[in-house]
PDB file of C-alpha atoms and ligand atoms in Angstrom:
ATOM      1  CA  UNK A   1      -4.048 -26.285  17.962  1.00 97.00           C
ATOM      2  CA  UNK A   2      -3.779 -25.558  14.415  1.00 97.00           C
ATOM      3  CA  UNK A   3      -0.903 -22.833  14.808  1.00 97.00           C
ATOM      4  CA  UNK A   4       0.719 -25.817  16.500  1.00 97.00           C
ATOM      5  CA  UNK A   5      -0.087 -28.382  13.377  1.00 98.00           C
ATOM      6  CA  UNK A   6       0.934 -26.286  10.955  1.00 97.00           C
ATOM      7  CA  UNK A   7       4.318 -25.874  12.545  1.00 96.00           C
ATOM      8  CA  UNK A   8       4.473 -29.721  12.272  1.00 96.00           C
ATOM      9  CA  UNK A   9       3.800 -30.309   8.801  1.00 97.00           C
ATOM     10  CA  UNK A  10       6.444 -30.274   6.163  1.00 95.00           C
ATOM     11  CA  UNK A  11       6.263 -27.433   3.344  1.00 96.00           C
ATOM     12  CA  UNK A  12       7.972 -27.668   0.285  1.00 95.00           C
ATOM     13  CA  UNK A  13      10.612 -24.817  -0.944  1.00 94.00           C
ATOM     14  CA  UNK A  14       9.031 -21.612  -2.012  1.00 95.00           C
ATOM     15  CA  UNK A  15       5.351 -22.730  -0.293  1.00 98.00           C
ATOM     16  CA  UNK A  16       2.147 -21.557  -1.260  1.00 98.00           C
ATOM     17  CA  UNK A  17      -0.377 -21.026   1.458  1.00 98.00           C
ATOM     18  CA  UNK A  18      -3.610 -20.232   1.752  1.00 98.00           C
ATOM     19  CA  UNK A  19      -5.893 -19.321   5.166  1.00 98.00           C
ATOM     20  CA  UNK A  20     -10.027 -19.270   4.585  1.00 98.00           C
ATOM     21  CA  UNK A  21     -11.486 -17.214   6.972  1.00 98.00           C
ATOM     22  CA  UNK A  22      -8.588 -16.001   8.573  1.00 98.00           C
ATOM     23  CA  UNK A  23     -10.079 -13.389  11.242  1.00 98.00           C
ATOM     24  CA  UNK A  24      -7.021 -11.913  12.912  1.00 98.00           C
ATOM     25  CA  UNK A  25      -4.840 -13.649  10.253  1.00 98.00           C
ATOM     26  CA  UNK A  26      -3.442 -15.519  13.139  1.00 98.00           C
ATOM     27  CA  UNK A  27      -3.000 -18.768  10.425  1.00 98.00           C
ATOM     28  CA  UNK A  28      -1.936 -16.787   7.677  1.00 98.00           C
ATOM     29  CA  UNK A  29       1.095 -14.991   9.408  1.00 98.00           C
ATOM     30  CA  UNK A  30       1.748 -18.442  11.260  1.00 98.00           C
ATOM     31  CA  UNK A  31       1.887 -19.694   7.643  1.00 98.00           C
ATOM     32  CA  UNK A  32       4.096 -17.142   6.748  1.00 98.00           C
ATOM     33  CA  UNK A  33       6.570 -17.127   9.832  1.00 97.00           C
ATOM     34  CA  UNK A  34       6.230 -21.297   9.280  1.00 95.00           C
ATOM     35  CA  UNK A  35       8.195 -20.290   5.544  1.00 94.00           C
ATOM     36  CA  UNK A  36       5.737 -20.210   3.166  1.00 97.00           C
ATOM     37  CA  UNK A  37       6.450 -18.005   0.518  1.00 97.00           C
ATOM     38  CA  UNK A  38       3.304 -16.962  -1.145  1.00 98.00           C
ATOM     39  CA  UNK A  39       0.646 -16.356   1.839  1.00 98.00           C
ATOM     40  CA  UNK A  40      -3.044 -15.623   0.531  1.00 98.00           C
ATOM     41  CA  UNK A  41      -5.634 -14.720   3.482  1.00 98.00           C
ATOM     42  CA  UNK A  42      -9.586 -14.804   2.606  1.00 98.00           C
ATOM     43  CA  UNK A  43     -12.607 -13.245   4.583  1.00 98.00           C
ATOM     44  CA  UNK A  44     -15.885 -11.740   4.000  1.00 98.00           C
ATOM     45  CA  UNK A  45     -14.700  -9.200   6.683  1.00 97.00           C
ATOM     46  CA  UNK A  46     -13.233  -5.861   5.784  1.00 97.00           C
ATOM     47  CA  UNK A  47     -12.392  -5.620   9.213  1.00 97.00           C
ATOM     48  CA  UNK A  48     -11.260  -8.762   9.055  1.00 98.00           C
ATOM     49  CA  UNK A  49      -8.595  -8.036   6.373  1.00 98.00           C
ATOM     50  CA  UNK A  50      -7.485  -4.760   8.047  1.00 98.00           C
ATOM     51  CA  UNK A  51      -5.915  -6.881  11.066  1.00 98.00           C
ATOM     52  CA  UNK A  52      -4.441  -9.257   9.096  1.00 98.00           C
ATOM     53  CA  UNK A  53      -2.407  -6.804   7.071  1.00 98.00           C
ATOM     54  CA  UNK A  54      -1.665  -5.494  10.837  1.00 98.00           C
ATOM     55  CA  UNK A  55      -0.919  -8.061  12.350  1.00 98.00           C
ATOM     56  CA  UNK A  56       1.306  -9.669   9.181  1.00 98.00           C
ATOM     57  CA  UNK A  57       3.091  -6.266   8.929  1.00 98.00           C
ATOM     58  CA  UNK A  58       3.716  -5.974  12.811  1.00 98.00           C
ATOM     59  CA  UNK A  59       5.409 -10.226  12.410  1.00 98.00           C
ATOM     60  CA  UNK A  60       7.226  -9.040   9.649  1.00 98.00           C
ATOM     61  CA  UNK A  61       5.926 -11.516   6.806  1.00 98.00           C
ATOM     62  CA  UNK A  62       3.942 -11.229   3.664  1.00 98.00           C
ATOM     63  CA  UNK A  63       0.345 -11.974   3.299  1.00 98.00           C
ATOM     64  CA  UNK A  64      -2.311 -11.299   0.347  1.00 98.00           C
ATOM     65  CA  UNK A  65      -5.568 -10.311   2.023  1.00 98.00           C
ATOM     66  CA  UNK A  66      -8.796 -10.724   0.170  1.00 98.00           C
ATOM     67  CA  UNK A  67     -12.221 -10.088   0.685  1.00 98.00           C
ATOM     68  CA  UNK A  68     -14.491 -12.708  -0.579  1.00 98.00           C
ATOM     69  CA  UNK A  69     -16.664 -16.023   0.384  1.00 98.00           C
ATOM     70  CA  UNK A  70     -14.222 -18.514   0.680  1.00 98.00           C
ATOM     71  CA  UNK A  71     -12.288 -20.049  -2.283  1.00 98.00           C
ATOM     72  CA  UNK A  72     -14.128 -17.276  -4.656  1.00 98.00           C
ATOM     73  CA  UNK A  73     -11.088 -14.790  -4.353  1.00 98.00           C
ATOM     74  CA  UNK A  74      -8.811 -18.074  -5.419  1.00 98.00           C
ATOM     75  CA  UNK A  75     -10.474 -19.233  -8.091  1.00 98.00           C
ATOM     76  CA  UNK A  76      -8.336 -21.703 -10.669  1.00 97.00           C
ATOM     77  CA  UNK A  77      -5.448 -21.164  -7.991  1.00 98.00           C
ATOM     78  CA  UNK A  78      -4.010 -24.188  -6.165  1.00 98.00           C
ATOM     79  CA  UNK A  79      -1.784 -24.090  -3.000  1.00 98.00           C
ATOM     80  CA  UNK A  80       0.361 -26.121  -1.382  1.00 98.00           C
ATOM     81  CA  UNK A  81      -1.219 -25.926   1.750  1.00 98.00           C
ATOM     82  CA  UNK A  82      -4.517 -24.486   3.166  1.00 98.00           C
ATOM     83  CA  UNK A  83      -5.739 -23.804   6.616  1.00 98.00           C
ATOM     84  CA  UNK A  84      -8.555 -23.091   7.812  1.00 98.00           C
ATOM     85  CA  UNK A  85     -10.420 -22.507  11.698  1.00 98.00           C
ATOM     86  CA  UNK A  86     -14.048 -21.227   9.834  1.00 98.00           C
ATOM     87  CA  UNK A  87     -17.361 -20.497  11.805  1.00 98.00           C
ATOM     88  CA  UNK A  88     -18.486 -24.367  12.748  1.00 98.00           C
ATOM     89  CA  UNK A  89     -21.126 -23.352  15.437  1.00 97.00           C
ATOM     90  CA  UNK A  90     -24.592 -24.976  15.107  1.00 97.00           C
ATOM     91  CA  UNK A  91     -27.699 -23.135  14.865  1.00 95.00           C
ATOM     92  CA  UNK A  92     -28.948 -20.192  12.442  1.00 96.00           C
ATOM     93  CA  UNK A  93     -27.771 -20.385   8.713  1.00 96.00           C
ATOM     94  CA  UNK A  94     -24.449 -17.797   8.428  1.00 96.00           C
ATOM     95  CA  UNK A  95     -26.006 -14.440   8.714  1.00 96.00           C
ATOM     96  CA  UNK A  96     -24.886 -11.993   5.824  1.00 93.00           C
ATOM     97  CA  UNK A  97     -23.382  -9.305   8.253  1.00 92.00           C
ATOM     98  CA  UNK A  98     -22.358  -8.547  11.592  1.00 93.00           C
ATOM     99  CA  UNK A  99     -19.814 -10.391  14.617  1.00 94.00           C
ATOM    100  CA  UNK A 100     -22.308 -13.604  14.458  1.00 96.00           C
ATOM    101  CA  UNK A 101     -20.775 -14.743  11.041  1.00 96.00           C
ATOM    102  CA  UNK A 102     -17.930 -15.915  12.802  1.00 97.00           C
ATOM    103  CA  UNK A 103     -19.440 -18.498  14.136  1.00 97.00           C
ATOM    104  CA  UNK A 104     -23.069 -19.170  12.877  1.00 97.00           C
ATOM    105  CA  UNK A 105     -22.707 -22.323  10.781  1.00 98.00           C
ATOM    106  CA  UNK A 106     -26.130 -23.680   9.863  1.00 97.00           C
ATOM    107  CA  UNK A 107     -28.348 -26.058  11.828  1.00 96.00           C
ATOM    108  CA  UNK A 108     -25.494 -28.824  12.073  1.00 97.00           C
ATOM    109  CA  UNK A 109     -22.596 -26.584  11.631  1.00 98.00           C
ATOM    110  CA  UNK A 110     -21.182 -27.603   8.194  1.00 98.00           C
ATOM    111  CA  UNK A 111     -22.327 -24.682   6.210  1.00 98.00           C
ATOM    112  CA  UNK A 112     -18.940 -24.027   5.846  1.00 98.00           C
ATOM    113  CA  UNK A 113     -17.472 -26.921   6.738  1.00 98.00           C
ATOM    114  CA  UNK A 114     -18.786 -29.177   3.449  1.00 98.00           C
ATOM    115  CA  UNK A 115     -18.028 -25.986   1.411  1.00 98.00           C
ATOM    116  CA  UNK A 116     -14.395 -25.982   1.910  1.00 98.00           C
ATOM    117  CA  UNK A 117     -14.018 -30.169   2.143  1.00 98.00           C
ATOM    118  CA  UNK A 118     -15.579 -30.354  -1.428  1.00 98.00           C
ATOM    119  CA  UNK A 119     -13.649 -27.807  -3.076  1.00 98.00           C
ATOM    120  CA  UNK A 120     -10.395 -27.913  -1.295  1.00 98.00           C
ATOM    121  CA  UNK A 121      -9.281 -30.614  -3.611  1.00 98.00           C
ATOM    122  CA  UNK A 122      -9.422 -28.467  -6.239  1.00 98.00           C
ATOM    123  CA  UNK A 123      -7.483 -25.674  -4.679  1.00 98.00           C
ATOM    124  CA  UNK A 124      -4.468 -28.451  -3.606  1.00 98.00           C
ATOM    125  CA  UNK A 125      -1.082 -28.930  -5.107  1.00 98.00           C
ATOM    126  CA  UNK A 126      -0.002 -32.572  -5.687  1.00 97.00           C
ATOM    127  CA  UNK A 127       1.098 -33.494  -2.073  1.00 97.00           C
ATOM    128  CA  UNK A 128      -0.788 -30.640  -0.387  1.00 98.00           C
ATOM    129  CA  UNK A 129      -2.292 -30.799   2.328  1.00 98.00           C
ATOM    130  CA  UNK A 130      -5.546 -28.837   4.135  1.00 98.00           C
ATOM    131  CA  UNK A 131      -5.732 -28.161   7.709  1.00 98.00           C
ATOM    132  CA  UNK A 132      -8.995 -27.671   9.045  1.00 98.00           C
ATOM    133  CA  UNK A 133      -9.615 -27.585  13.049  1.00 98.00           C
ATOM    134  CA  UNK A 134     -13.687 -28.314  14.278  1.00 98.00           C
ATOM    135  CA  UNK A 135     -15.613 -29.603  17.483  1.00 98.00           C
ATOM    136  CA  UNK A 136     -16.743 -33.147  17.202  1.00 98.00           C
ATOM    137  CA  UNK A 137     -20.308 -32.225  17.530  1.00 98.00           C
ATOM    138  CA  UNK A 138     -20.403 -30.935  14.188  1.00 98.00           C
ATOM    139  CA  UNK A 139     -19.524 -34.660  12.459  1.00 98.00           C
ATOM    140  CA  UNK A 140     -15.378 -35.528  12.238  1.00 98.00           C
ATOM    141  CA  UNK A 141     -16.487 -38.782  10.120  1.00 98.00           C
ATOM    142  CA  UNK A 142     -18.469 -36.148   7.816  1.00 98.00           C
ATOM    143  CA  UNK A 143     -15.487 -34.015   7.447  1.00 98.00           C
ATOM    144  CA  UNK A 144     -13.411 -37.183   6.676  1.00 98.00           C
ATOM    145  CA  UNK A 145     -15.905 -38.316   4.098  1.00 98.00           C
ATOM    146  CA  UNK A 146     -15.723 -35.395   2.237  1.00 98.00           C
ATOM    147  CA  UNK A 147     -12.181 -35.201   2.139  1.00 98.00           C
ATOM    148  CA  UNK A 148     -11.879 -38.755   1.035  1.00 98.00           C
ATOM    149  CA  UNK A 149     -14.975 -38.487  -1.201  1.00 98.00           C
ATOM    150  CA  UNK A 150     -12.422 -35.286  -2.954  1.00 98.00           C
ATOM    151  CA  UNK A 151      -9.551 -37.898  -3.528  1.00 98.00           C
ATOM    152  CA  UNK A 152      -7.521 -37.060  -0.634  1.00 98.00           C
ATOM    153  CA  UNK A 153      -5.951 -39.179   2.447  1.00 98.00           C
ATOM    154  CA  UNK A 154      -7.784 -38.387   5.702  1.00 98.00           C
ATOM    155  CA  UNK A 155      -6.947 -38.146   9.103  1.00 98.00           C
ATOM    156  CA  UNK A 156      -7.499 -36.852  12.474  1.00 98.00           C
ATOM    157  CA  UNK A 157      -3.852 -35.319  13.138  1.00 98.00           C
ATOM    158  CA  UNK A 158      -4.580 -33.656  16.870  1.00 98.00           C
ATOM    159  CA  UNK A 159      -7.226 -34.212  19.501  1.00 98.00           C
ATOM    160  CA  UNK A 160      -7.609 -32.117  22.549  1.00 98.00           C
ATOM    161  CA  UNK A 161     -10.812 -32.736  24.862  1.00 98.00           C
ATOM    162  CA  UNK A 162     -11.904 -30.173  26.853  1.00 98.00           C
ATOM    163  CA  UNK A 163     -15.257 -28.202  28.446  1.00 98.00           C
ATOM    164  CA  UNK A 164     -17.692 -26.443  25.858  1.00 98.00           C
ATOM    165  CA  UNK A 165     -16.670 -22.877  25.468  1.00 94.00           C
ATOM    166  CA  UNK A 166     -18.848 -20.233  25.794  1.00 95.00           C
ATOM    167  CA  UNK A 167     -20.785 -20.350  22.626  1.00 95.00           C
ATOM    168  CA  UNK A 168     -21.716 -24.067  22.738  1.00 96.00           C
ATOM    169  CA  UNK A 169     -22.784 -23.500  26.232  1.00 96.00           C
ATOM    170  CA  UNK A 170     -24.914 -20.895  25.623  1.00 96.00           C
ATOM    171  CA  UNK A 171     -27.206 -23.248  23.530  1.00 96.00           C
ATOM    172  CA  UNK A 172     -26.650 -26.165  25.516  1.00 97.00           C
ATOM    173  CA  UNK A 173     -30.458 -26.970  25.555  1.00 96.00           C
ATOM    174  CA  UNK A 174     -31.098 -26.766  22.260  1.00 96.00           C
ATOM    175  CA  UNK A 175     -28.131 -28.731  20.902  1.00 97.00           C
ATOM    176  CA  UNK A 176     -29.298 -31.552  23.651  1.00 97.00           C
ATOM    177  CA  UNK A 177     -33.117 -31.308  22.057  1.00 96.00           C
ATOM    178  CA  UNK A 178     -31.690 -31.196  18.756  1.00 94.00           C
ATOM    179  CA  UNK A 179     -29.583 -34.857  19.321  1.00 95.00           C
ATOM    180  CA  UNK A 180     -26.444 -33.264  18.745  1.00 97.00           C
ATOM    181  CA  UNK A 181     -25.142 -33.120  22.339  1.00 97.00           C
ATOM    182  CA  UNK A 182     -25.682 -36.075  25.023  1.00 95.00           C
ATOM    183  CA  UNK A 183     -27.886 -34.972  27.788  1.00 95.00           C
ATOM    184  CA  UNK A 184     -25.887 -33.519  29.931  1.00 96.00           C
ATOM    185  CA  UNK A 185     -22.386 -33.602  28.115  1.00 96.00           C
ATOM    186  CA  UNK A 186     -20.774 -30.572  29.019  1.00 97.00           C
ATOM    187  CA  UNK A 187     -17.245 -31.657  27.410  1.00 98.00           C
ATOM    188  CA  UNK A 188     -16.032 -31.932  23.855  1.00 98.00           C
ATOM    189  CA  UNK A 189     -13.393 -33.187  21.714  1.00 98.00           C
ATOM    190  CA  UNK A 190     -11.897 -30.783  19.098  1.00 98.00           C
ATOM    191  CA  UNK A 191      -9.937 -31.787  16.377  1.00 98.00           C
ATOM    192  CA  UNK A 192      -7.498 -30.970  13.656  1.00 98.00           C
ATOM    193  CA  UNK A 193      -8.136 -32.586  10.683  1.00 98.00           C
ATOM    194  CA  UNK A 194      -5.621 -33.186   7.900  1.00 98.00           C
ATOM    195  CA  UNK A 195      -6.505 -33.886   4.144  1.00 98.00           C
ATOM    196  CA  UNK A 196      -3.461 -34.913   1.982  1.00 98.00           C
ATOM    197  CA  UNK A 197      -3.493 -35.033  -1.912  1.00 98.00           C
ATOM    198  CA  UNK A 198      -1.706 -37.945  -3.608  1.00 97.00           C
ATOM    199  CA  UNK A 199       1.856 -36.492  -4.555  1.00 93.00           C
ATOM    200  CA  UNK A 200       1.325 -37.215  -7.791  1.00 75.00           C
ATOM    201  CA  UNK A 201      -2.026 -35.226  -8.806  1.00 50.00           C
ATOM    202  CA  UNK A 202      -4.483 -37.502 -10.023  1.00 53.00           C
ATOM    203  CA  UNK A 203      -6.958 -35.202 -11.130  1.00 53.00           C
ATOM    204  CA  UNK A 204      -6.311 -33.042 -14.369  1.00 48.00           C
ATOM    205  CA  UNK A 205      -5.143 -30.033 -13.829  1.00 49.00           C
ATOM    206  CA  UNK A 206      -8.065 -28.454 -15.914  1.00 46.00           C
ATOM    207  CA  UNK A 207     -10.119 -26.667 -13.757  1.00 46.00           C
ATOM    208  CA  UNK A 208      -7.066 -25.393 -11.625  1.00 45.00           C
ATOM    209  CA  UNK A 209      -3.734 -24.449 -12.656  1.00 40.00           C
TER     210      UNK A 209
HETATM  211  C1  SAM B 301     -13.899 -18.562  13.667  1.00 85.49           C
HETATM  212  S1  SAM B 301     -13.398 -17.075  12.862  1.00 85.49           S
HETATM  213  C2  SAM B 301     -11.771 -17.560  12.410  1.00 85.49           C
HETATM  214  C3  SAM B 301     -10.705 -16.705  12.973  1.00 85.49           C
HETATM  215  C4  SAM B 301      -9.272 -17.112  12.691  1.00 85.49           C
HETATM  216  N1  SAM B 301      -9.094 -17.917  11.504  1.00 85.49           N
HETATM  217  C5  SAM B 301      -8.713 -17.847  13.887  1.00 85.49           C
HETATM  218  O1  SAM B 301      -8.376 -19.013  13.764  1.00 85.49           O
HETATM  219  O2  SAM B 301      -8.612 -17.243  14.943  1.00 85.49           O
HETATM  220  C6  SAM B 301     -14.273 -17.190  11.367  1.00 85.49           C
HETATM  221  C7  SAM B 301     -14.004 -16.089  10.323  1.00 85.49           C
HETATM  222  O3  SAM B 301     -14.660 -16.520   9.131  1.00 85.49           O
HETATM  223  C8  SAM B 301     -15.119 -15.398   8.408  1.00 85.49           C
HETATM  224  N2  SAM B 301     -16.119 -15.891   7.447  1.00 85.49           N
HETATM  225  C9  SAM B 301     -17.386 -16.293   7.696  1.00 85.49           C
HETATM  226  N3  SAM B 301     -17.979 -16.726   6.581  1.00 85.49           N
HETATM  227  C10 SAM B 301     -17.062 -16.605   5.583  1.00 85.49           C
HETATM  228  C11 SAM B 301     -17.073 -16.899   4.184  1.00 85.49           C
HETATM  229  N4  SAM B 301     -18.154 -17.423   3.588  1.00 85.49           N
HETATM  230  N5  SAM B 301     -15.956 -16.653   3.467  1.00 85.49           N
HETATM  231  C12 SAM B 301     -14.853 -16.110   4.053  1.00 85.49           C
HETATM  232  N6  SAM B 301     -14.777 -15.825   5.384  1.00 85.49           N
HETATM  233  C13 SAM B 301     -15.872 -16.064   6.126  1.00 85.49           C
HETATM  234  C14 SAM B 301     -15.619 -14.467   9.497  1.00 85.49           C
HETATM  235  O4  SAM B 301     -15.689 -13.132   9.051  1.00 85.49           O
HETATM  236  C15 SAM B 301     -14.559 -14.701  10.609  1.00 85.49           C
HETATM  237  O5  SAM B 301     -13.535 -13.743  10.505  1.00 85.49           O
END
């Protein structure tokens, strides 16, 4: 879904672009094959980084892998676009090691989530954009609240309903006791989320050049 947004979305000549944890790099070399011209790719994974390099030399485009906790490696740097599919999964808080921290993401999800909404303003271009995709059950009016709350325009761009996948249905019960899934709903809507900045930054560009 977010592959397929991206492809949609209008980049400006010589692009920056930047994917937060970018796993297989799938984003970051779709960023890159999309025409963006400077690609940066961010994980906490060493692993992580090792198949994006693979996987960006094997597509045949340039991308900057970095190991770090999300905009940390990109610090004072601002992009024309970022994208990012990070862990979103409600239950234990991120663990500091091992497969689980791709998807643990705090009791209601947004460990990461609020992270990147609150300082991907910061990291934005004037007219950038950040592409972020999420289930539903981990708040899309929160996500747009924080993106707005940042300065920037807000909107759900793609919605695809379809059953829980395997690691919301593993904790079915305790999402249900917890409020956060209906009793019973086995279905959810993901999304792709879009926050724009204004093309003409309003914010100084102080803290970011
Ligand atoms: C859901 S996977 C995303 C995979 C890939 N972007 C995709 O769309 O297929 C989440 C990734 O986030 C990374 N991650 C988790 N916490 C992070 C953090 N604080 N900073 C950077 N990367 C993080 C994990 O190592 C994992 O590779």
């Amino acid at each position: 879904m977010l592959v397929d947004a991206l492809r949609d979305q209008t980049l400006p000549p010589r692009a920056s672009a930047l994917d937060l944890c970018t796993g297989s790099g799938v984003l970051a070399v779709s960023a890159g094959l999309r025409g963006a011209r400077e690609v940066t790719a961010v994980d906490l994974s060493r692993r992580a980084l090792w198949a994006t390099r693979l996987n960006a030399r094997l597509n045949g485009v340039r991308v900057r892998a970095v190991r770090g906790d999300l905009f940390a490696p990109v610090a004072g740097r601002r992009f024309d676009a970022i994208v990012s599919n990070p862990p979103y999964v409600p239950g234990i808080d991120p663990p500091d090691r091992g497969l689980a921290r791709a998807w643990e993401a705090g009791d209601d999800g947004r460990a990461l989530l609020d992270r990147i909404c609150a300082e991907a303003p910061d990291h934005l271009r004037p007219g950038g954009f950040v592409l972020l995709v999420h289930s539903e059950l981990v708040g899309i009016d929160a996500t747009l609240g924080a993106l707005r709350a940042g300065g920037l325009e807000a909107d759900v761009i793609v919605r695809r309903r379809g059953r829980l996948g395997p690691l919301m249905s593993a904790r079915v019960q305790s999402l249900e006791q917890r409020g956060i899934l209906h009793p019973g709903q086995r279905e959810e809507d993901v999304v792709v989320i879009r926050g724009r900045a204004p093309a003409l930054g309003r914010r100084p560009l102080s803290k970011a050049a």
